[in-house]
Short mmCIF file of C-alpha atoms and ligand atoms in Angstrom, two decimals:
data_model
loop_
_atom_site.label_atom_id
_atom_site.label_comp_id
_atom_site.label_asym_id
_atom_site.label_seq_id
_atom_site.Cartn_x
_atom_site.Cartn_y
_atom_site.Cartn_z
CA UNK Q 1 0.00 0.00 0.00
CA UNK Q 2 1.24 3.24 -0.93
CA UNK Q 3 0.96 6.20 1.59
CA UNK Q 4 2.37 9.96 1.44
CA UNK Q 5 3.41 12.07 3.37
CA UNK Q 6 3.27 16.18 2.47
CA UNK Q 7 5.31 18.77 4.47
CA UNK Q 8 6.06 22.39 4.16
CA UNK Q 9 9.76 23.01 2.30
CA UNK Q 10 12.13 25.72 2.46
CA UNK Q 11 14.38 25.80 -0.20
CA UNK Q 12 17.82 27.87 -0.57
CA UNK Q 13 17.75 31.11 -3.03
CA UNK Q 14 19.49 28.38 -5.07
CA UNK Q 15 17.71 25.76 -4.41
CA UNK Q 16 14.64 27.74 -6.03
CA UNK Q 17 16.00 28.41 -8.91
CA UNK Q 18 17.07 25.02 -10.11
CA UNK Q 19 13.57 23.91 -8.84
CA UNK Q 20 11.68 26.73 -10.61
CA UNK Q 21 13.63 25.91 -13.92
CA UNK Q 22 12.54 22.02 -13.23
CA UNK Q 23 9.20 23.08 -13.23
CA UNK Q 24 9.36 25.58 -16.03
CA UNK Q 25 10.69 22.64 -18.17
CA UNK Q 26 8.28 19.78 -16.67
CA UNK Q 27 5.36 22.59 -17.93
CA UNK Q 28 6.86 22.55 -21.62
CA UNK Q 29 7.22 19.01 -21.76
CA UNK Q 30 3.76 18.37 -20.89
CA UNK Q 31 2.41 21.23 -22.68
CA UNK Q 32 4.25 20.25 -25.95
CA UNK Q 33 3.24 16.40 -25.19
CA UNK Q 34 -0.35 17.24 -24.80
CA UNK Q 35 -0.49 19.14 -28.05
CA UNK Q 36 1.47 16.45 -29.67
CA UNK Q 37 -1.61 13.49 -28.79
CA UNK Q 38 -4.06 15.86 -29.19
CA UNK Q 39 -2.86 16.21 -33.02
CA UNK Q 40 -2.27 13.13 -33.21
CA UNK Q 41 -5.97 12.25 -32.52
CA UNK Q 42 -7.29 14.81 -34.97
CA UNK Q 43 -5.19 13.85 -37.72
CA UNK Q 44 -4.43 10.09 -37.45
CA UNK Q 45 -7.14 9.52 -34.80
CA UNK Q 46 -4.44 7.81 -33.03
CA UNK Q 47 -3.93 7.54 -29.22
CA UNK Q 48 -0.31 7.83 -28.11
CA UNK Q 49 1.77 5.56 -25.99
CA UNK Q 50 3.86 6.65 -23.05
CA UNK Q 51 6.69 5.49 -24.72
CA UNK Q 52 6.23 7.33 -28.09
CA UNK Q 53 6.08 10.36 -25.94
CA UNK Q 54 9.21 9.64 -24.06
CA UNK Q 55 11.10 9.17 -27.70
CA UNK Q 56 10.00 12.66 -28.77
CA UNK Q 57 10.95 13.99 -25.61
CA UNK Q 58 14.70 12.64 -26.08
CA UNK Q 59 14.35 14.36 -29.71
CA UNK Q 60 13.18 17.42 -28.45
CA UNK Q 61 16.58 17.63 -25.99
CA UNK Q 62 18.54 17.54 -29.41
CA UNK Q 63 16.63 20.80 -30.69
CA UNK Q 64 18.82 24.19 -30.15
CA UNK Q 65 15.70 25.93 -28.95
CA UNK Q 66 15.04 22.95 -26.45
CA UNK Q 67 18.52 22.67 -25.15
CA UNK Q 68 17.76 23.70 -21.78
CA UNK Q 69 15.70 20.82 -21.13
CA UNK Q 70 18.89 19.34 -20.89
CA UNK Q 71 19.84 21.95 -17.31
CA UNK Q 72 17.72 19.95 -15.08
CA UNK Q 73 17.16 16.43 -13.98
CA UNK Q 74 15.55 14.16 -16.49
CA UNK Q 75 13.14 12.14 -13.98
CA UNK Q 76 11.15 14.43 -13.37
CA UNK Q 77 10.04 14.99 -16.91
CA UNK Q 78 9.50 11.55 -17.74
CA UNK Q 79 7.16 11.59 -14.35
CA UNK Q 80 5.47 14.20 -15.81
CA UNK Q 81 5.01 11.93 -19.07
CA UNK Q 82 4.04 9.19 -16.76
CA UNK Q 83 1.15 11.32 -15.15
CA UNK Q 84 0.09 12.66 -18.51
CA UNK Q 85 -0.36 8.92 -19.68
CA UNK Q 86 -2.25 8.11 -16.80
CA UNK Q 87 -4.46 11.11 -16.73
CA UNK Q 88 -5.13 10.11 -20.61
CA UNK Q 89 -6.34 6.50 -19.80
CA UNK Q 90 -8.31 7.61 -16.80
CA UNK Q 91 -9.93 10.18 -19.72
CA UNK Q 92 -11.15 7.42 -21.94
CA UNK Q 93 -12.22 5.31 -19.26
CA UNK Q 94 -14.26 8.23 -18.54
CA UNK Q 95 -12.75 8.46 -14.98
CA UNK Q 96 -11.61 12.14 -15.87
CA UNK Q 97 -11.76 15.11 -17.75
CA UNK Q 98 -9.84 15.51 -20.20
CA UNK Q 99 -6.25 16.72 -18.95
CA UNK Q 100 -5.35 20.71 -19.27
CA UNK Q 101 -2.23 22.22 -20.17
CA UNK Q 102 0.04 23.60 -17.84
CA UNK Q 103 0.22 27.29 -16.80
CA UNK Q 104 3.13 29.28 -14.89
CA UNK Q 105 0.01 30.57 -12.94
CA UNK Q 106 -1.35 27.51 -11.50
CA UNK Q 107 0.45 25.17 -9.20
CA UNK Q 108 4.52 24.30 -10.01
CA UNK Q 109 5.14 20.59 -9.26
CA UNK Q 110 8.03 18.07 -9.91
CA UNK Q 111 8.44 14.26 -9.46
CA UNK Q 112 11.72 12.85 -8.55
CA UNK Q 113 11.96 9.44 -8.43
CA UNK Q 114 14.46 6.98 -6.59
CA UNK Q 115 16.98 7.53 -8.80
CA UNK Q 116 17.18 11.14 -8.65
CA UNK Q 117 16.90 12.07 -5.00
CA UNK Q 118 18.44 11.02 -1.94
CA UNK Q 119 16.72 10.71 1.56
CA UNK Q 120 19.98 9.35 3.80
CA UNK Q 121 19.29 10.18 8.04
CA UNK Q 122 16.03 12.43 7.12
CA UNK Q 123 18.04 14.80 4.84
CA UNK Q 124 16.49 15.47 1.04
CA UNK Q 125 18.83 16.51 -2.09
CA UNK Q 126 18.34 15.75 -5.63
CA UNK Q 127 20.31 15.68 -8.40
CA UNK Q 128 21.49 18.76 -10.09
CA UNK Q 129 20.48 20.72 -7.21
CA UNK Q 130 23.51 22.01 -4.63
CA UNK Q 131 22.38 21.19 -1.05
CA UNK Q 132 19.60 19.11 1.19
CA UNK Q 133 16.19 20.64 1.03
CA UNK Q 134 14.92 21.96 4.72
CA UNK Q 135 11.13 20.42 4.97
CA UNK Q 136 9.58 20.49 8.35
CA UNK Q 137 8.17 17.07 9.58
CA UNK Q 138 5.31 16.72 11.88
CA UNK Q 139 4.67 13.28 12.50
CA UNK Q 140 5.60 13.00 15.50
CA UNK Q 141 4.89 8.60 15.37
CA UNK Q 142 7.42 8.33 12.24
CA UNK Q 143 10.76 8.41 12.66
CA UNK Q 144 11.96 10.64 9.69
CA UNK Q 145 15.64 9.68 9.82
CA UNK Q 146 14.02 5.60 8.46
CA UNK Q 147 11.92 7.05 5.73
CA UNK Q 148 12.48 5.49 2.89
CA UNK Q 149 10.27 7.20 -0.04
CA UNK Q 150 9.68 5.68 -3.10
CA UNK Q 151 9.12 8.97 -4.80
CA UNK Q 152 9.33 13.18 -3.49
CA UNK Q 153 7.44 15.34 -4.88
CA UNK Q 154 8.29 18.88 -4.79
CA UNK Q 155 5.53 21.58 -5.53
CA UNK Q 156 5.11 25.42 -5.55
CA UNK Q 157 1.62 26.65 -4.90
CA UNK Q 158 0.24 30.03 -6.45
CA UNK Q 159 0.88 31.86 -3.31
CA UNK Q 160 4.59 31.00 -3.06
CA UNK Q 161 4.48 28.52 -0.48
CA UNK Q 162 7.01 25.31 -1.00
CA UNK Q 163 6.06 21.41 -0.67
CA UNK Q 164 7.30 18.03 -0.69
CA UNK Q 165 5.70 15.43 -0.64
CA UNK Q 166 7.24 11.72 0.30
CA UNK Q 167 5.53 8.73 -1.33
CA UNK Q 168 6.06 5.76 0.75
CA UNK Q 169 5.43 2.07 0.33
CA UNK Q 170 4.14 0.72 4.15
CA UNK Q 171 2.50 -2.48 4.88
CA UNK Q 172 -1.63 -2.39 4.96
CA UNK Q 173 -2.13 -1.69 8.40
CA UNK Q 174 -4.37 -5.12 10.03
CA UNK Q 175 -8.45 -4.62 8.99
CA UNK Q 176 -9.88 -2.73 11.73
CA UNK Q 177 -12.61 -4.04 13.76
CA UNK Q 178 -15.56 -4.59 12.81
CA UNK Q 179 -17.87 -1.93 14.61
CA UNK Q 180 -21.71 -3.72 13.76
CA UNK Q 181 -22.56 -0.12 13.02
CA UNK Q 182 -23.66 1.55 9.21
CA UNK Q 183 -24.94 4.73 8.09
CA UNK Q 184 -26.72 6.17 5.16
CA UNK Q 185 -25.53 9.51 4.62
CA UNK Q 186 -27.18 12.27 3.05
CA UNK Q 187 -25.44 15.16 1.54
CA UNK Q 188 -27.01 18.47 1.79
CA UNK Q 189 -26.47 22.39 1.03
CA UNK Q 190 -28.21 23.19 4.76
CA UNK Q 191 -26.06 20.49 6.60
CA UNK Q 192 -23.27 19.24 5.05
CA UNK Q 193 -24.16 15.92 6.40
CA UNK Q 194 -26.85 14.23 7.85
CA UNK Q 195 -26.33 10.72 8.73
CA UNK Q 196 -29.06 7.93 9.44
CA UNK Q 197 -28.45 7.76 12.87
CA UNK Q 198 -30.16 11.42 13.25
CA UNK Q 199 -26.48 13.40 13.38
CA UNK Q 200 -26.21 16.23 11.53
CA UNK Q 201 -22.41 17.34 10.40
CA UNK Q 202 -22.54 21.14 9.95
CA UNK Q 203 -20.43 23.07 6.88
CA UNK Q 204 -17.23 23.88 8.27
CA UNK Q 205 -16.97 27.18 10.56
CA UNK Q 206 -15.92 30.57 8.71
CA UNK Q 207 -15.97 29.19 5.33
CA UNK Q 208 -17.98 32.54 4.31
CA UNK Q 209 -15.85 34.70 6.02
CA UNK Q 210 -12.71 33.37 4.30
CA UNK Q 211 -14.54 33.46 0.99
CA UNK Q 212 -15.68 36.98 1.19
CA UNK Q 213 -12.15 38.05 2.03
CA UNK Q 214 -10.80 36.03 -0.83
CA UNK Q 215 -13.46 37.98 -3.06
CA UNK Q 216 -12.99 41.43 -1.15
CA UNK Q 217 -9.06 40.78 -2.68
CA UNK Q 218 -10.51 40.09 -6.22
CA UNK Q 219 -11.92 43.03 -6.25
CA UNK Q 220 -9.03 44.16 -5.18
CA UNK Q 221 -6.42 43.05 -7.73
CA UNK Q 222 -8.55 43.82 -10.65
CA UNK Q 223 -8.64 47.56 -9.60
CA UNK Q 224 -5.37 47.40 -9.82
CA UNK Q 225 -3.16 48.46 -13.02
CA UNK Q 226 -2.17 45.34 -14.63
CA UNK Q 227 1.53 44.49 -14.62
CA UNK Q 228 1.81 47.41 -11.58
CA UNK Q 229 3.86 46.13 -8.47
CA UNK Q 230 0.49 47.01 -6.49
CA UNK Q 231 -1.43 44.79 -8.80
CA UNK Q 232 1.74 41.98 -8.16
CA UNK Q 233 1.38 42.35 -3.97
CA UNK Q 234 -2.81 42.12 -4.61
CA UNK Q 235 -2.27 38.89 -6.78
CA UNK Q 236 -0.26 37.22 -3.93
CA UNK Q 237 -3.28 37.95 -1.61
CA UNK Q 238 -5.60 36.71 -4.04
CA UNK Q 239 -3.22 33.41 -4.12
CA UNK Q 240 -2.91 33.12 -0.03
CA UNK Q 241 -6.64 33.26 0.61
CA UNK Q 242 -7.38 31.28 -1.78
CA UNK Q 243 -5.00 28.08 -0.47
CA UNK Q 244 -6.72 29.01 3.23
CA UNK Q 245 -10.32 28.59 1.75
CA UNK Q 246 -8.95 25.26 0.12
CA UNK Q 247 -6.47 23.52 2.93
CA UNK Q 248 -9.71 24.35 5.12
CA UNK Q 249 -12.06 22.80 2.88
CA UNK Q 250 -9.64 19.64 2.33
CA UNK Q 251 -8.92 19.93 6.44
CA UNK Q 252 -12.81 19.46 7.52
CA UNK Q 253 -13.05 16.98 4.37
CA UNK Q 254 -10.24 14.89 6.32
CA UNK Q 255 -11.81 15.03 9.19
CA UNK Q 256 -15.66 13.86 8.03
CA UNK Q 257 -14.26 11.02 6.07
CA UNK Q 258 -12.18 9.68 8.45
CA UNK Q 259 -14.64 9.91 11.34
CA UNK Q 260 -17.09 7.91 9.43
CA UNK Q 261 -14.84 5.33 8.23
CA UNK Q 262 -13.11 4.74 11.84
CA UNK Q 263 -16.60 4.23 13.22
CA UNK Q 264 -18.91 2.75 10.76
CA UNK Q 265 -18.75 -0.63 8.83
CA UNK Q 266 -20.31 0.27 5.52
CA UNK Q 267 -21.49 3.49 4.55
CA UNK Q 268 -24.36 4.14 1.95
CA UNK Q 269 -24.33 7.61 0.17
CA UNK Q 270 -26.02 8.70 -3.03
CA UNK Q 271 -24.60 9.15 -6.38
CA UNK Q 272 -25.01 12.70 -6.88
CA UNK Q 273 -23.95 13.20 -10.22
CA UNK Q 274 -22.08 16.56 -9.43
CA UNK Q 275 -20.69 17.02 -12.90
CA UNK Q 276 -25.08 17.23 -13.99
CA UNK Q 277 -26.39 18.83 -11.27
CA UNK Q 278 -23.46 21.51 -11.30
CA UNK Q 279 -24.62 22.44 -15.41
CA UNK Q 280 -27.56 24.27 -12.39
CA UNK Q 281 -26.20 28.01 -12.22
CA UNK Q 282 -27.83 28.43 -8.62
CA UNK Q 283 -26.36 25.33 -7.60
CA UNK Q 284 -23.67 25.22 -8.75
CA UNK Q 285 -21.53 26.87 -6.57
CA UNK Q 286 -22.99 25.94 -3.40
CA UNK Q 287 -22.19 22.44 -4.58
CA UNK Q 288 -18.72 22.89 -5.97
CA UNK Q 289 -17.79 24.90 -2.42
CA UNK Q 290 -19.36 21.94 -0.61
CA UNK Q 291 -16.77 19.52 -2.29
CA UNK Q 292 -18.99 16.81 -2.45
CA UNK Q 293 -16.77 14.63 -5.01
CA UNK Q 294 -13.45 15.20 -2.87
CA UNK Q 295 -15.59 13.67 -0.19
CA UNK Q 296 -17.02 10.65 -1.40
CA UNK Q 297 -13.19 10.26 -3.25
CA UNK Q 298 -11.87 10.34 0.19
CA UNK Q 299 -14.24 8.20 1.68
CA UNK Q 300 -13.97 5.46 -0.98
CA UNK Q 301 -9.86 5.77 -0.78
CA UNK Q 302 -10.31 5.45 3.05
CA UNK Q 303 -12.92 2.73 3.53
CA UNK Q 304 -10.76 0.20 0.78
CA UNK Q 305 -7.86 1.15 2.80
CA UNK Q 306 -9.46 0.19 6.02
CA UNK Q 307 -11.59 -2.75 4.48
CA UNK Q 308 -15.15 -0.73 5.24
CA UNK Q 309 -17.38 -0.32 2.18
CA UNK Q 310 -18.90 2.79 0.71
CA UNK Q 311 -22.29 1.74 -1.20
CA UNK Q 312 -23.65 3.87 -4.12
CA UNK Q 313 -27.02 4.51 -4.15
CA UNK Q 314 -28.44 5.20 -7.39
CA UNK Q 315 -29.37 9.30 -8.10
CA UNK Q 316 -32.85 8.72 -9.38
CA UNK Q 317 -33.84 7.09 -5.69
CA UNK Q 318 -36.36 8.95 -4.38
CA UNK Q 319 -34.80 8.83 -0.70
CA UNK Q 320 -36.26 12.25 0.54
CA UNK Q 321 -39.69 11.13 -0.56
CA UNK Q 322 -40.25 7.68 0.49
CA UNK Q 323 -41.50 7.17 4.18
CA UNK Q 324 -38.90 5.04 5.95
CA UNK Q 325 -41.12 3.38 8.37
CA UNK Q 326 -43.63 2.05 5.55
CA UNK Q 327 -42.54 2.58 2.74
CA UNK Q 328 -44.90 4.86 1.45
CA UNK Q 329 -43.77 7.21 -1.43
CA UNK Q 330 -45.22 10.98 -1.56
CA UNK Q 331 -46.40 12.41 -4.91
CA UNK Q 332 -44.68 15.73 -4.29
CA UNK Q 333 -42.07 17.20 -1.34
CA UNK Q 334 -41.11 20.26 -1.97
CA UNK Q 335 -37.38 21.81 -1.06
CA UNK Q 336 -38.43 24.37 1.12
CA UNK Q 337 -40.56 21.18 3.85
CA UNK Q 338 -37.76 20.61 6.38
CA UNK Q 339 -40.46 17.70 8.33
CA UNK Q 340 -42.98 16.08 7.15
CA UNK Q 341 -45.69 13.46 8.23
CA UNK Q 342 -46.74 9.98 6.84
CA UNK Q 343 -50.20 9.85 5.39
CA UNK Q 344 -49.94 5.86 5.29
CA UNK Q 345 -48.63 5.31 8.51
CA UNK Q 346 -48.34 8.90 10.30
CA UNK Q 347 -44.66 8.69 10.98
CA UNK Q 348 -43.29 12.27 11.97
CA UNK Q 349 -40.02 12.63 9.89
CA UNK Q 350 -36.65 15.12 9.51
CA UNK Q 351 -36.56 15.09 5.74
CA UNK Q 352 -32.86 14.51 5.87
CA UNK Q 353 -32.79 12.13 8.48
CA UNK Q 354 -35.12 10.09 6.33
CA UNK Q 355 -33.41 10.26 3.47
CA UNK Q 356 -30.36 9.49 5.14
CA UNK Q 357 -31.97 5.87 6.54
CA UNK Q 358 -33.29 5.14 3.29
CA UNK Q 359 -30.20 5.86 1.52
CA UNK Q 360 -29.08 3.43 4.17
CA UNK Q 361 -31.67 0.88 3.20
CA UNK Q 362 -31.58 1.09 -0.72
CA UNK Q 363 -27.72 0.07 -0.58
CA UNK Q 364 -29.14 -3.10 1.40
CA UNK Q 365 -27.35 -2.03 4.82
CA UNK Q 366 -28.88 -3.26 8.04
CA UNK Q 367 -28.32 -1.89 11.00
CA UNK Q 368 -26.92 -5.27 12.82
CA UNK Q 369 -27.69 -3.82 16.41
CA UNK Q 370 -31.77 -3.54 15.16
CA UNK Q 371 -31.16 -6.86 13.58
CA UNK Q 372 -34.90 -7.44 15.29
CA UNK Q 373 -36.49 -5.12 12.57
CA UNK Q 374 -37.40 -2.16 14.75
CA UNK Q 375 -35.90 0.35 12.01
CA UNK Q 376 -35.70 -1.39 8.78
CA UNK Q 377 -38.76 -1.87 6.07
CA UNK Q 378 -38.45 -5.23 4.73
CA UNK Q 379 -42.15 -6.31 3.10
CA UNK Q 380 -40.62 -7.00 -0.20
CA UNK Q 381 -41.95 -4.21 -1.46
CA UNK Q 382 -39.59 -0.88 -1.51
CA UNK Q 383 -42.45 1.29 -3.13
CA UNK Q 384 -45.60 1.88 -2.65
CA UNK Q 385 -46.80 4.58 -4.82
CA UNK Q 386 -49.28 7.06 -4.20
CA UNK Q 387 -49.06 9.37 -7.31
CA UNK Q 388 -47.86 8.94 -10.83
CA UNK Q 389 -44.00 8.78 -9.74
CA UNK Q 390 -41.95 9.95 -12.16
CA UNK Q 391 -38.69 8.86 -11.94
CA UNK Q 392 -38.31 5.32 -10.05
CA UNK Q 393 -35.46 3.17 -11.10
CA UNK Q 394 -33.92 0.44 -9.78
CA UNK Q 395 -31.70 1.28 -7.31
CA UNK Q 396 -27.68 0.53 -7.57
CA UNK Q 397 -25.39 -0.52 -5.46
CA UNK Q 398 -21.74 -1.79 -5.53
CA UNK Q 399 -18.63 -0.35 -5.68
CA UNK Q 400 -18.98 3.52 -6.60
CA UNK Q 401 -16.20 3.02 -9.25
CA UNK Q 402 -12.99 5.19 -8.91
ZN1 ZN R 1 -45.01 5.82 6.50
#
């Protein structure tokens, strides 16, 4: 099992500029390699290997124009060939977008692999650059000085702050057990999480303030005279808030995920189909800011890791609509009805708390401590309809795919 590691660097004056060339040429290698396919596949309607792209790349180091490819370490543009094949594949298995070219605005990263760094008594150097890397290391359980990373990757976010991260190969830690406890969770825009067992997980705490501050700085920078050194110091403000809204987000993400999968067995969730629902203007960026596809990501990545399972439910469920005492489906529930009542069987419900046990139900989880039947429907029948119901199909579970 493969785990990493990722710690803040500080790198020499010197160090930074052999690692800012590095990047500057791992950016035209992709870039060029990317345009090269994507020709490729217009013209010849060809895909293209990794290894055809590797043999132009030793061409291109022969060009005079190219030359300085030849100034930094090779690995890391190969890795960054590597990647580019992988993102491809994980494109036509429709796993991905299609990948984007590299821009000196976005984040800077490099992969070294074994052969081009050395990590001897916790200190980091690679080839071609003079000296060992300073990285802080806060993991307090891991002796640093015994790391033994299969790869480093160094990166350079927006807002100028250095990275490395170690890639180690570790031993999968023994299953955990067993807890006799699942959950259907239900994703919201009110909560950020409602969970089966009635617990509500609220959106992370000054989310809005950050944001506004990151916009107040938008404003900011575009008021500003383009190419001014006032316009340079708002751009790195713009680039700092923006890495606290996100390490915040990915922070409370962390935590959620691996709450649920330290305490719960399986986990049911429904397939929300972000990439459609996000096509909704209003909801779009209520969605996008709630991160809903990092999560489930992390909560998949998590619960194979620690041998839990994460059930899909199919999108076109109706789990905020069907009673989960009998069963009974309602013709209409609009968004705005936080509770609601049974007509079949008078149940008083939390609309998300409902559709959190159903989603809990429709992925076939049963609660092993109400083994008995006290909160599980089971008369064969998942539906019973009392309207025309639009949009009932069966319901999927398995593995949510990657
Ligand atoms: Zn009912």
């Amino acid at each position: 099992m493969r785990t990493a590691y990722r710690c803040r660097a500080y790198p020499t004056p010197e160090q930074a500029a052999v690692l800012n060339r590095t990047f500057g040429c791992v950016r035209v290698v992709w870039n060029r390699a990317l345009a090269a396919r994507h020709t490729r596949w217009h013209t010849e309607r060809k895909a293209t290997s990794y290894a055809e792209t590797d043999r132009a790349l030793t061409e291109a180091k022969k060009l005079p124009e190219l030359a300085f490819l030849n100034e930094v370490s090779s690995v890391p543009l190969q890795q960054t060939l590597r990647h580019q094949h992988a993102a491809m594949t994980a494109f036509f298995a429709k796993r991905a977008r299609y990948p984007r070219y590299k821009s000196h605005h976005g984040r800077q990263s490099a992969s070294f692999t074994r052969s081009a760094f050395r990590m001897r008594d916790g200190a980091l150097s690679f080839g071609k650059t003079p000296g060992a890397l300073a990285f802080v290391w806060s993991w307090s359980g891991i002796d640093v000085t015994t790391l033994d990373p299969t790869m480093a990757t160094v990166t350079r976010d927006p807002d100028g702050r250095w990275f490395v991260t170690f890639a180690v190969d570790v031993e999968a830690p023994a299953a955990p057990v067993p807890t006799g406890q699942v959950t259907g969770v239900d994703l919201g825009l009110t909560d950020f999480a409602v969970l089966s067992t009635g617990e509500r997980i609220a959106h992370p705490k000054h989310m809005e303030q950050r944001e506004r501050r990151l916009k107040r700085y938008q404003r900011m920078m575009a008021r500003r005279k383009k190419g001014s050194a006032n316009r340079a110091k708002a751009k790195q403000k713009v680039a700092r808030a923006h890495s606290r809204v996100r390490d915040a987000r990915r922070d409370f993400l962390h935590k959620v995920s691996t709450d649920l999968v330290r305490r719960f067995d399986a986990i049911a969730v429904e397939d929300l189909a972000v990439a459609n629902m996000v096509r909704n203007r209003r909801l779009a960026k209520a969605i996008s800011r709630t991160g809903w596809t990092d999560f489930r990501g992390m909560l998949t990545y998590k619960a194979h890791r620690n041998g839990r399972t994460v059930a899909v439910v199919d999108r076109w469920y109706p789990s905020s609509k069907t009673c989960s005492t009998c069963g009974h489906l309602l013709a209409k529930l609009s968004l705005g009805t936080r509770h609601w009542s049974c007509p079949a069987c008078g149940t008083r419900h939390d609309r998300d708390i409902n559709a959190a046990k159903n989603i809990m139900v429709a992925a076939g989880l049963v609660e092993t401590r109400n083994a008995c039947g006290a909160d599980v429907r089971h008369d064969g029948q998942p539906f019973v309809l009392s309207a025309v119901n639009q949009e009932t199909r069966p319901v999927k579970v398995g593995d949510p795919g990657p």
